[in-house]
Amino acid sequence: MPKKPLCVALLWHMHQPDYGDVRTGEIFLPWTRFHAVKDYFDMGALVAEAPGLRVTINVVPSLIDQLLAYSSGTARETYTALTLRDAGDLEEAERSFLLRVFFQLPWSSMVFPYPRYKELLQRRGAQDERGDYREGLKRYSPRDYRDLQTWFNLAWCGRALRQEPEIASLFRKGKDFSEDDKRRLIDLQHAFIGRILPSYRRLTEEHGLEVSVSPYYHPILPLLCDTRSAREALPGLPLPRQMFSFPSDAVEQIRRAQQRCFEIFGRHPEGMWPSEGSVSDAMAALARQA
């Protein structure tokens, strides 16, 4: 029998939770920024490069809000602030923090290929019983911390961003970065993030990209409708004594997601990816109504 072509549909779920502190507005983790400069634009760009590729990108509205905050320069992120701190003015607690967390990325693909970054990892030494790097604190100079601040952010730059002349220049430079280099790197990342949502809209208009959404703040809709729905899948699951049921909030999460999608992309979403893929009869009925 002749082989039939395999029809493949790709769904890319673009999601980072909101890492902001609702009381202070400070963003305490950098993963939205890093995945934005490394993945979100690049993945969309593949659609234009592969004619006939069928892709649905699922965008969580709370992620949209974060991307807009970064691109407008209003995002206040802890890791960015530590990056921009003058390396000569870092306090010991800040230096210790940098040694612990500014290597939080895959070493084989994002540290070892860059000689200076690899050297800084080796100079850090081993953790002590408290999880600190006391030997690194003794060995590192302001020059080392400045290069570490730069490389942690530079290594996250994806394929498209690396084609920018100033970013390519930083990769070629490799070491002995300046305070101005750090500031310019962060500015370029924020500006690049501003290109992501317009690129998605252009792809829907010119290349047939579909956009779907999740509920606005990525809640687990079945539990929002009724916590007892957890027993539809796990009948013996222990549940809190006080049951929770607020389906009207689930409806609002969906409605706001649809509205945000229309504001950004000029069209209503093609569908919805339920948060964490969680479904129930009640949740499915709400999705059908929407």
Steps between C-alpha positions, in 0.01 A plus 500: 500500500626850428611694804273782603656830604506560872315816600671661796376797699740668739379676813757718674390603848680824586468535874694645786313568824485852633810527718405843636435579864147645508592719799816658361477435126854360500565202270712257698597248228631563145352211306241698305769736371744220425252281311378806313846583367594137439182320385176688447603708198719229347228234512254727323758588237520132403144522365605754237804288410304178437220542244200286580591459865186484712550648844279622779668721756325510835568826680403547863363854550699550821811427291389769252489747789854406603636534147346846472649601835850395394477664159371826647776512761258489795596150620701508824686171517737393778747327267516798268572729794782271615637486148513877479661545842853630457721197557732708716216594735351156561447406864607157623142367508454612139828343391400175668162509325663549160726201554202282595248595233678652200592151382138377503485386138606188306880495528564276199330731250509840670820513708762261362495640142623836632855488639464794739168378642646151544803648674275691740313179584827324578624793712182487706609177669279265699210574732556491874260342748283814494469502122736796460815530289750634749798420278341688213446801723873502570605450137258727314599857418260778386609413146384142554163604641446744213568228244272263691220759505537540126533137399200381699280735299689472171486120486119512499487699176342288228575461132321811376633728772857381439474636147475852638841668441543620858415159647732326253772746604460401866538131411817581308634707787453210738652655814600823673152640459422853618214638702374661179505157331267365767258789475490480122440124509197539726365786288532291186322207662207719605472650153513153343217378724288776349522323163339173614129580509504706176679210331227258611232732365682526168527122483125460551435743214763377254582137582185348646626474856221424745490660842331339797493611862484365850285649777643842589708418807546129420265366771405133517146545370348171624607581856381857461159371397489246783784348702304173514569454130842366598324175590380454143849372425609389850193378693692443822689829503491679839343844467488806728214505745378830361397455139549778246279568199517824303402431138425867437871575549587227251268669249672833564846349452393371159323823401799717590732268309287532186493878537877526548562285195282726287676813631844367409438297185191665354306176502338264746692185595453185296475292815620452854766289668368435852757569766718191556272315256246452780138441399169412660141485380425840651813658353428352156151650508642845571749464213221393267291803594798729425 
